[in-house]
């Protein structure tokens, strides 16, 4: 359950290991992770302890699968032996089999599932928790982990938007963050599945570029997007002519 009063010893241990993250749990997830899945806990701890929230990446954005989320994903899948897993389930009534939707988990290893929800619409939390609940009931999953934004990032994002260093609409209140996740956990959306919620906080923000450099980066990005949009508006014949003209200029 989300803690009431004093946190458990296992939750204290996880918070001590990841002091720059906001950590909450449902149904003693911290104890399950540390005690029953020490290797998977070691993987998560190692990856997150090296994570930095770079200003350059925040300014550029990237939707639900930004560079920040992609980095965590790739560190687990490429270097730690986790993988994306699809679970196909079906219901059998007498001799009739009824197919049910496929359930996908972004990062999975040894019955531990991890989802990264950085800038998705908040109903994605419902999808994740429903998947965790169902897979737990089917004994395919023992523990779910969700990494998302902490609420304390919102003032930082508003300041970046004020300086015109990011879109005003990116990272809005209707997208995934801890304030949207905790009520769902407390409301039982994850069912009996233990869930560890990990929030990326403002203390992880790293000024890797200046404001001027960020503005130049955004300008180049907008220019590239405009060119891509312009190309999409061209017909196949016009695209062929454009490529032919490009080839002619390169030959000269």
mmCIF file of C-alpha atoms in Angstrom:
data_model
loop_
_atom_site.group_PDB
_atom_site.id
_atom_site.type_symbol
_atom_site.label_atom_id
_atom_site.label_comp_id
_atom_site.label_asym_id
_atom_site.label_seq_id
_atom_site.Cartn_x
_atom_site.Cartn_y
_atom_site.Cartn_z
ATOM 1 C CA UNK A 1 0.000 0.000 0.000
ATOM 2 C CA UNK A 2 1.165 3.607 -0.379
ATOM 3 C CA UNK A 3 2.772 4.333 2.947
ATOM 4 C CA UNK A 4 0.781 5.733 5.832
ATOM 5 C CA UNK A 5 2.973 7.018 8.618
ATOM 6 C CA UNK A 6 6.494 5.646 8.688
ATOM 7 C CA UNK A 7 7.896 4.062 5.488
ATOM 8 C CA UNK A 8 9.011 0.445 5.642
ATOM 9 C CA UNK A 9 12.670 -0.517 5.975
ATOM 10 C CA UNK A 10 12.785 -1.694 2.354
ATOM 11 C CA UNK A 11 11.283 1.563 1.070
ATOM 12 C CA UNK A 12 13.838 3.513 3.116
ATOM 13 C CA UNK A 13 16.579 1.408 1.522
ATOM 14 C CA UNK A 14 15.395 2.182 -2.008
ATOM 15 C CA UNK A 15 15.037 5.879 -1.233
ATOM 16 C CA UNK A 16 18.551 5.927 0.233
ATOM 17 C CA UNK A 17 19.931 4.241 -2.891
ATOM 18 C CA UNK A 18 18.100 6.677 -5.210
ATOM 19 C CA UNK A 19 17.999 9.905 -3.155
ATOM 20 C CA UNK A 20 17.270 12.180 -6.124
ATOM 21 C CA UNK A 21 14.100 10.331 -7.088
ATOM 22 C CA UNK A 22 10.622 10.408 -5.582
ATOM 23 C CA UNK A 23 9.652 6.865 -4.548
ATOM 24 C CA UNK A 24 6.239 5.458 -3.590
ATOM 25 C CA UNK A 25 4.971 1.913 -3.400
ATOM 26 C CA UNK A 26 1.810 -0.156 -3.551
ATOM 27 C CA UNK A 27 1.448 -3.508 -1.775
ATOM 28 C CA UNK A 28 4.996 -3.665 -0.396
ATOM 29 C CA UNK A 29 6.614 -3.425 -3.830
ATOM 30 C CA UNK A 30 9.953 -2.322 -2.340
ATOM 31 C CA UNK A 31 10.241 -5.471 -0.220
ATOM 32 C CA UNK A 32 9.293 -7.700 -3.152
ATOM 33 C CA UNK A 33 11.880 -6.061 -5.414
ATOM 34 C CA UNK A 34 14.779 -6.045 -2.945
ATOM 35 C CA UNK A 35 14.150 -9.479 -1.431
ATOM 36 C CA UNK A 36 12.867 -11.593 -4.315
ATOM 37 C CA UNK A 37 14.494 -9.863 -7.291
ATOM 38 C CA UNK A 38 17.885 -8.520 -6.154
ATOM 39 C CA UNK A 39 19.419 -8.728 -9.647
ATOM 40 C CA UNK A 40 16.598 -6.725 -11.208
ATOM 41 C CA UNK A 41 16.801 -4.182 -8.365
ATOM 42 C CA UNK A 42 20.548 -3.886 -9.009
ATOM 43 C CA UNK A 43 19.857 -3.210 -12.711
ATOM 44 C CA UNK A 44 17.288 -0.509 -11.960
ATOM 45 C CA UNK A 45 19.474 1.106 -9.291
ATOM 46 C CA UNK A 46 22.533 1.171 -11.558
ATOM 47 C CA UNK A 47 20.700 2.705 -14.518
ATOM 48 C CA UNK A 48 18.799 5.328 -12.533
ATOM 49 C CA UNK A 49 21.833 6.311 -10.458
ATOM 50 C CA UNK A 50 23.527 7.346 -13.728
ATOM 51 C CA UNK A 51 20.508 9.160 -15.143
ATOM 52 C CA UNK A 52 20.645 12.914 -15.826
ATOM 53 C CA UNK A 53 17.774 15.124 -16.940
ATOM 54 C CA UNK A 54 19.627 17.192 -19.536
ATOM 55 C CA UNK A 55 18.430 20.694 -20.342
ATOM 56 C CA UNK A 56 19.188 20.132 -24.047
ATOM 57 C CA UNK A 57 16.872 17.112 -24.142
ATOM 58 C CA UNK A 58 14.083 18.812 -22.187
ATOM 59 C CA UNK A 59 14.134 21.795 -24.571
ATOM 60 C CA UNK A 60 13.998 19.576 -27.646
ATOM 61 C CA UNK A 61 11.219 17.424 -26.187
ATOM 62 C CA UNK A 62 10.251 14.283 -28.063
ATOM 63 C CA UNK A 63 6.788 13.252 -26.948
ATOM 64 C CA UNK A 64 6.132 10.027 -25.113
ATOM 65 C CA UNK A 65 9.398 8.421 -26.227
ATOM 66 C CA UNK A 66 11.822 11.277 -25.626
ATOM 67 C CA UNK A 67 15.582 10.889 -25.395
ATOM 68 C CA UNK A 68 15.305 10.759 -21.605
ATOM 69 C CA UNK A 69 12.881 7.835 -21.668
ATOM 70 C CA UNK A 70 14.780 6.233 -24.522
ATOM 71 C CA UNK A 71 18.028 6.321 -22.558
ATOM 72 C CA UNK A 72 16.566 4.409 -19.611
ATOM 73 C CA UNK A 73 14.878 1.964 -21.978
ATOM 74 C CA UNK A 74 18.034 1.274 -23.990
ATOM 75 C CA UNK A 75 20.253 0.946 -20.908
ATOM 76 C CA UNK A 76 17.999 -1.803 -19.592
ATOM 77 C CA UNK A 77 17.340 -3.596 -22.881
ATOM 78 C CA UNK A 78 20.775 -3.228 -24.504
ATOM 79 C CA UNK A 79 23.040 -3.581 -21.474
ATOM 80 C CA UNK A 80 21.103 -5.338 -18.714
ATOM 81 C CA UNK A 81 19.279 -8.155 -20.476
ATOM 82 C CA UNK A 82 15.753 -6.738 -20.253
ATOM 83 C CA UNK A 83 13.492 -6.861 -23.296
ATOM 84 C CA UNK A 84 10.174 -5.638 -24.619
ATOM 85 C CA UNK A 85 7.637 -8.390 -24.038
ATOM 86 C CA UNK A 86 4.233 -9.062 -25.548
ATOM 87 C CA UNK A 87 1.845 -11.390 -23.747
ATOM 88 C CA UNK A 88 -0.903 -13.021 -25.785
ATOM 89 C CA UNK A 89 -3.771 -14.200 -23.623
ATOM 90 C CA UNK A 90 -7.017 -16.019 -24.344
ATOM 91 C CA UNK A 91 -10.086 -17.167 -22.430
ATOM 92 C CA UNK A 92 -11.303 -20.753 -22.918
ATOM 93 C CA UNK A 93 -14.975 -21.533 -22.274
ATOM 94 C CA UNK A 94 -15.586 -25.270 -22.699
ATOM 95 C CA UNK A 95 -13.986 -25.874 -26.103
ATOM 96 C CA UNK A 96 -14.310 -22.335 -27.378
ATOM 97 C CA UNK A 97 -11.286 -20.047 -27.134
ATOM 98 C CA UNK A 98 -11.852 -16.296 -27.036
ATOM 99 C CA UNK A 99 -8.849 -14.128 -27.821
ATOM 100 C CA UNK A 100 -8.175 -11.141 -25.567
ATOM 101 C CA UNK A 101 -6.013 -8.091 -26.342
ATOM 102 C CA UNK A 102 -2.229 -8.451 -26.417
ATOM 103 C CA UNK A 103 -0.529 -6.991 -23.358
ATOM 104 C CA UNK A 104 2.848 -5.330 -23.935
ATOM 105 C CA UNK A 105 5.429 -4.313 -21.328
ATOM 106 C CA UNK A 106 8.253 -1.994 -22.440
ATOM 107 C CA UNK A 107 10.967 -3.553 -20.252
ATOM 108 C CA UNK A 108 10.641 -7.043 -18.780
ATOM 109 C CA UNK A 109 13.004 -9.392 -16.982
ATOM 110 C CA UNK A 110 12.372 -12.359 -14.700
ATOM 111 C CA UNK A 111 8.726 -11.454 -13.957
ATOM 112 C CA UNK A 112 9.517 -7.786 -13.254
ATOM 113 C CA UNK A 113 7.904 -5.300 -15.640
ATOM 114 C CA UNK A 114 8.970 -1.671 -16.016
ATOM 115 C CA UNK A 115 7.193 1.102 -17.902
ATOM 116 C CA UNK A 116 8.528 4.609 -18.595
ATOM 117 C CA UNK A 117 5.826 7.260 -18.861
ATOM 118 C CA UNK A 118 7.599 10.566 -19.425
ATOM 119 C CA UNK A 119 5.194 12.675 -21.495
ATOM 120 C CA UNK A 120 2.237 10.511 -22.510
ATOM 121 C CA UNK A 121 -1.426 11.290 -21.989
ATOM 122 C CA UNK A 122 -2.299 10.247 -18.452
ATOM 123 C CA UNK A 123 -4.711 7.416 -19.509
ATOM 124 C CA UNK A 124 -1.543 5.460 -20.341
ATOM 125 C CA UNK A 125 -1.250 4.920 -16.581
ATOM 126 C CA UNK A 126 -4.591 3.093 -16.753
ATOM 127 C CA UNK A 127 -3.224 0.868 -19.506
ATOM 128 C CA UNK A 128 -0.024 0.111 -17.575
ATOM 129 C CA UNK A 129 -1.780 -0.642 -14.300
ATOM 130 C CA UNK A 130 -4.408 -2.774 -16.027
ATOM 131 C CA UNK A 131 -1.645 -4.770 -17.723
ATOM 132 C CA UNK A 132 0.186 -5.196 -14.419
ATOM 133 C CA UNK A 133 -3.020 -6.300 -12.677
ATOM 134 C CA UNK A 134 -3.939 -8.859 -15.336
ATOM 135 C CA UNK A 135 -0.425 -10.276 -15.744
ATOM 136 C CA UNK A 136 -0.049 -10.508 -11.963
ATOM 137 C CA UNK A 137 -3.324 -12.420 -11.705
ATOM 138 C CA UNK A 138 -2.055 -14.773 -14.428
ATOM 139 C CA UNK A 139 1.250 -15.216 -12.518
ATOM 140 C CA UNK A 140 3.251 -13.888 -15.452
ATOM 141 C CA UNK A 141 4.307 -10.802 -13.481
ATOM 142 C CA UNK A 142 5.400 -10.481 -9.856
ATOM 143 C CA UNK A 143 6.056 -6.755 -9.689
ATOM 144 C CA UNK A 144 5.459 -3.619 -11.759
ATOM 145 C CA UNK A 145 7.643 -0.497 -11.838
ATOM 146 C CA UNK A 146 6.602 2.823 -13.375
ATOM 147 C CA UNK A 147 9.120 5.626 -13.946
ATOM 148 C CA UNK A 148 7.499 9.008 -14.528
ATOM 149 C CA UNK A 149 7.904 12.739 -13.843
ATOM 150 C CA UNK A 150 7.751 14.125 -10.338
ATOM 151 C CA UNK A 151 5.348 17.018 -9.800
ATOM 152 C CA UNK A 152 8.209 19.278 -8.696
ATOM 153 C CA UNK A 153 9.350 19.545 -12.336
ATOM 154 C CA UNK A 154 6.342 21.676 -13.303
ATOM 155 C CA UNK A 155 7.766 25.023 -12.034
ATOM 156 C CA UNK A 156 10.993 24.277 -13.907
ATOM 157 C CA UNK A 157 9.122 23.538 -17.142
ATOM 158 C CA UNK A 158 7.055 26.712 -16.760
ATOM 159 C CA UNK A 159 10.235 28.758 -16.355
ATOM 160 C CA UNK A 160 11.753 27.184 -19.488
ATOM 161 C CA UNK A 161 8.549 27.961 -21.390
ATOM 162 C CA UNK A 162 8.628 31.565 -20.127
ATOM 163 C CA UNK A 163 12.154 31.882 -21.526
ATOM 164 C CA UNK A 164 10.886 30.326 -24.781
ATOM 165 C CA UNK A 165 13.222 27.398 -24.350
ATOM 166 C CA UNK A 166 10.466 24.807 -24.801
ATOM 167 C CA UNK A 167 6.901 24.517 -26.001
ATOM 168 C CA UNK A 168 4.289 25.885 -23.578
ATOM 169 C CA UNK A 169 2.094 22.838 -24.190
ATOM 170 C CA UNK A 170 4.746 20.154 -23.577
ATOM 171 C CA UNK A 171 4.701 18.415 -20.174
ATOM 172 C CA UNK A 172 1.218 19.700 -19.336
ATOM 173 C CA UNK A 173 -0.961 18.753 -16.383
ATOM 174 C CA UNK A 174 -2.893 16.227 -18.496
ATOM 175 C CA UNK A 175 0.245 14.230 -19.296
ATOM 176 C CA UNK A 176 1.870 11.521 -17.186
ATOM 177 C CA UNK A 177 3.354 12.575 -13.850
ATOM 178 C CA UNK A 178 3.314 11.379 -10.256
ATOM 179 C CA UNK A 179 0.279 13.470 -9.331
ATOM 180 C CA UNK A 180 -1.755 11.482 -11.868
ATOM 181 C CA UNK A 181 -0.303 8.110 -10.887
ATOM 182 C CA UNK A 182 -0.651 8.109 -7.099
ATOM 183 C CA UNK A 183 -4.471 8.509 -7.010
ATOM 184 C CA UNK A 184 -4.765 5.586 -9.404
ATOM 185 C CA UNK A 185 -2.592 3.410 -7.163
ATOM 186 C CA UNK A 186 -4.508 4.447 -4.063
ATOM 187 C CA UNK A 187 -7.758 3.723 -5.894
ATOM 188 C CA UNK A 188 -6.659 0.145 -6.551
ATOM 189 C CA UNK A 189 -6.158 0.389 -10.331
ATOM 190 C CA UNK A 190 -3.243 -2.029 -10.099
ATOM 191 C CA UNK A 191 -5.306 -4.629 -8.251
ATOM 192 C CA UNK A 192 -3.160 -6.973 -6.194
ATOM 193 C CA UNK A 193 0.028 -6.346 -8.179
ATOM 194 C CA UNK A 194 2.832 -4.696 -6.181
ATOM 195 C CA UNK A 195 3.832 -1.459 -7.941
ATOM 196 C CA UNK A 196 6.850 0.756 -7.336
ATOM 197 C CA UNK A 197 6.403 4.338 -8.582
ATOM 198 C CA UNK A 198 9.603 6.280 -9.293
ATOM 199 C CA UNK A 199 9.478 10.016 -9.979
ATOM 200 C CA UNK A 200 12.183 11.942 -11.851
ATOM 201 C CA UNK A 201 12.693 15.127 -9.794
ATOM 202 C CA UNK A 202 14.053 18.605 -10.491
ATOM 203 C CA UNK A 203 17.245 17.714 -8.600
ATOM 204 C CA UNK A 204 18.250 15.589 -11.623
ATOM 205 C CA UNK A 205 18.077 18.580 -13.994
ATOM 206 C CA UNK A 206 21.504 19.293 -15.512
ATOM 207 C CA UNK A 207 22.398 22.549 -17.306
ATOM 208 C CA UNK A 208 24.434 21.029 -20.127
ATOM 209 C CA UNK A 209 23.847 24.006 -22.483
ATOM 210 C CA UNK A 210 23.286 27.748 -22.096
ATOM 211 C CA UNK A 211 19.983 29.487 -22.823
ATOM 212 C CA UNK A 212 21.419 30.937 -26.055
ATOM 213 C CA UNK A 213 22.618 27.521 -27.214
ATOM 214 C CA UNK A 214 19.198 26.063 -26.401
ATOM 215 C CA UNK A 215 17.454 28.734 -28.488
ATOM 216 C CA UNK A 216 19.761 28.020 -31.442
ATOM 217 C CA UNK A 217 19.081 24.302 -31.067
ATOM 218 C CA UNK A 218 15.332 24.919 -31.064
ATOM 219 C CA UNK A 219 15.611 27.158 -34.130
ATOM 220 C CA UNK A 220 17.433 24.428 -36.057
ATOM 221 C CA UNK A 221 14.844 21.897 -34.939
ATOM 222 C CA UNK A 222 11.955 24.113 -36.071
ATOM 223 C CA UNK A 223 13.666 24.635 -39.419
ATOM 224 C CA UNK A 224 14.073 20.880 -39.866
ATOM 225 C CA UNK A 225 10.423 20.296 -38.937
ATOM 226 C CA UNK A 226 9.293 22.957 -41.415
ATOM 227 C CA UNK A 227 11.303 21.303 -44.194
ATOM 228 C CA UNK A 228 9.858 17.896 -43.320
ATOM 229 C CA UNK A 229 6.336 19.325 -43.307
ATOM 230 C CA UNK A 230 6.955 21.004 -46.666
ATOM 231 C CA UNK A 231 8.184 17.724 -48.175
ATOM 232 C CA UNK A 232 5.071 15.915 -46.960
ATOM 233 C CA UNK A 233 2.937 18.447 -48.817
ATOM 234 C CA UNK A 234 4.629 17.628 -52.139
ATOM 235 C CA UNK A 235 3.211 15.107 -54.582
ATOM 236 C CA UNK A 236 5.311 12.062 -55.597
ATOM 237 C CA UNK A 237 6.049 13.741 -58.938
ATOM 238 C CA UNK A 238 7.226 16.917 -57.216
ATOM 239 C CA UNK A 239 9.423 14.889 -54.886
ATOM 240 C CA UNK A 240 11.016 13.156 -57.889
ATOM 241 C CA UNK A 241 11.745 16.532 -59.479
ATOM 242 C CA UNK A 242 13.229 17.801 -56.204
ATOM 243 C CA UNK A 243 15.530 14.779 -55.898
ATOM 244 C CA UNK A 244 16.565 15.098 -59.542
ATOM 245 C CA UNK A 245 17.436 18.760 -59.049
ATOM 246 C CA UNK A 246 19.453 17.827 -55.952
ATOM 247 C CA UNK A 247 21.396 15.166 -57.896
ATOM 248 C CA UNK A 248 22.158 17.646 -60.695
ATOM 249 C CA UNK A 249 23.505 20.224 -58.260
ATOM 250 C CA UNK A 250 25.737 17.631 -56.573
ATOM 251 C CA UNK A 251 27.205 16.576 -59.935
ATOM 252 C CA UNK A 252 28.112 20.175 -60.738
#
